[in-house]
Amino acid sequence: MSVRAAAVMMAVGITAAGAAGFGGGYLANSLAGNHMTAPQNGNSTPPASTVSANTSSLSVAQIAEMNGNSVVEITTESVSNGGFFMQQYISSGAGSGVIISEDGYIITNNHVIEGASTVKVRLKNGDTYDATLVGTDAQTDVAVIKIDAKDLTPVTMGDSDTLQVGQTAVAIGNPLGELGGTVTNGIISALDREITLDGKQMNLLQTNAAINPGNSGGGLFNDKGELIGLVVAKSTGENVEGLGFAIPVNDVKNVIDNLIDYGYVKGRFALGVTTLDITSQEAQMKYQVDKQGVYVQQVNVGGNAELAGIQAGDRIVSVDGTAIESGSQLKDIIQSHTAGDKITMVVERNGQQVSLAVTLAETTPNQNGASGQNDASGGSGQLPGDGAIPDRGN
């Protein structure tokens, strides 16, 4: 998508664990507001999610032994053309992945393999395979790849909804892109931590287990050796340590079947705008608006919002009669609907209120505002001002 969000993220500097050649992206603390069952694919059937009946705690060494063969190293190459003579440039990246079936299905982060021309997987025994892309979901930052292998060791899926702060957390991955099978341990530091990753709001597990570039896509395990999260990011910055993040495994489970069966998550839709909460007089001055509220900052080309006539600079007054006071409220209202629903949105434009009918059509990966992508791309303009308020995709 061609238009980048104009807002600059604030608060602590947080980078995705695959950054700078390791399958990266950027995070910011969201203080300002800024998902297995077996697929029907013949014999290629990842096992159903199971939770071990074992109630005793394992040692870190036992957890590492139990899952060491289930976490893989991933390396990627991306080819691009550019320069005066259209030279070909090759960039490399690295991350981690988790085996979920005996016949080669592997989960990782979308940002680890996004844009890659080739993806290779290295098992703990040193065997290396070319991987094929099965499906991706940018919204949850989950991807499924597959290698042509048999008799692999899949992880046992846990239940992230039962986690409690203070419980054991063990991370296994490929830090720095070259230290595969590295094990670190800590605790679950926080649940449902709301942060932004590449402009997308996510609710993640927080851990103090050491996470480093290259760990992205690796596993976070509980004291039973069950997978409870897919490592996604760490925080960096002066005097900032012990802040690692993982996608709750239940969120991963929610999308795996669709990714395997269709290559994307069916039934998902997006309004197709990036919004901005203006909640102070200083922000009003910065963005040159005369009222506080939720403003449309950018609009996806070809998305539901553009088709309905929503424009950058509109102040969102209400949705189906409910007054809109924040971007998060707007997102919650939109996500309470299903694909195909119609909503009535009232916006204020040039001092006049305009009522617009919006159809929440399903988005697919070949459409602008593709499935799972919440950022605005190819917009119809943006708010004035240089901006320092984090954006919010909806």
CSV table of C-alpha atoms in Angstrom, one decimal, residues 21-22 42 102 113 149 151 157 175 203 231 237 304 324 332 362 368 387:
chain,number,residue,atom,x,y,z
A,21,GLY,CA,17.4,-7.9,9.1
A,22,PHE,CA,15.8,-10.3,11.6
A,42,GLY,CA,-6.7,-34.6,3.0
A,102,GLU,CA,4.0,-34.1,12.0
A,113,ILE,CA,8.4,-14.0,6.1
A,149,ALA,CA,8.9,-33.5,5.8
A,151,ASP,CA,7.5,-37.6,11.5
A,157,MET,CA,-1.0,-26.4,22.5
A,175,PRO,CA,18.2,-15.1,18.6
A,203,ASN,CA,-3.1,-7.4,23.0
A,231,VAL,CA,7.0,-14.6,20.5
A,237,GLY,CA,15.7,1.6,24.7
A,304,ASN,CA,-15.1,0.2,2.5
A,324,ILE,CA,-17.8,8.2,19.0
A,332,ASP,CA,-14.8,-2.1,19.1
A,362,GLU,CA,-15.1,-8.9,3.4
A,368,ASN,CA,-6.4,-2.9,-1.1
A,387,GLY,CA,1.9,15.1,13.9
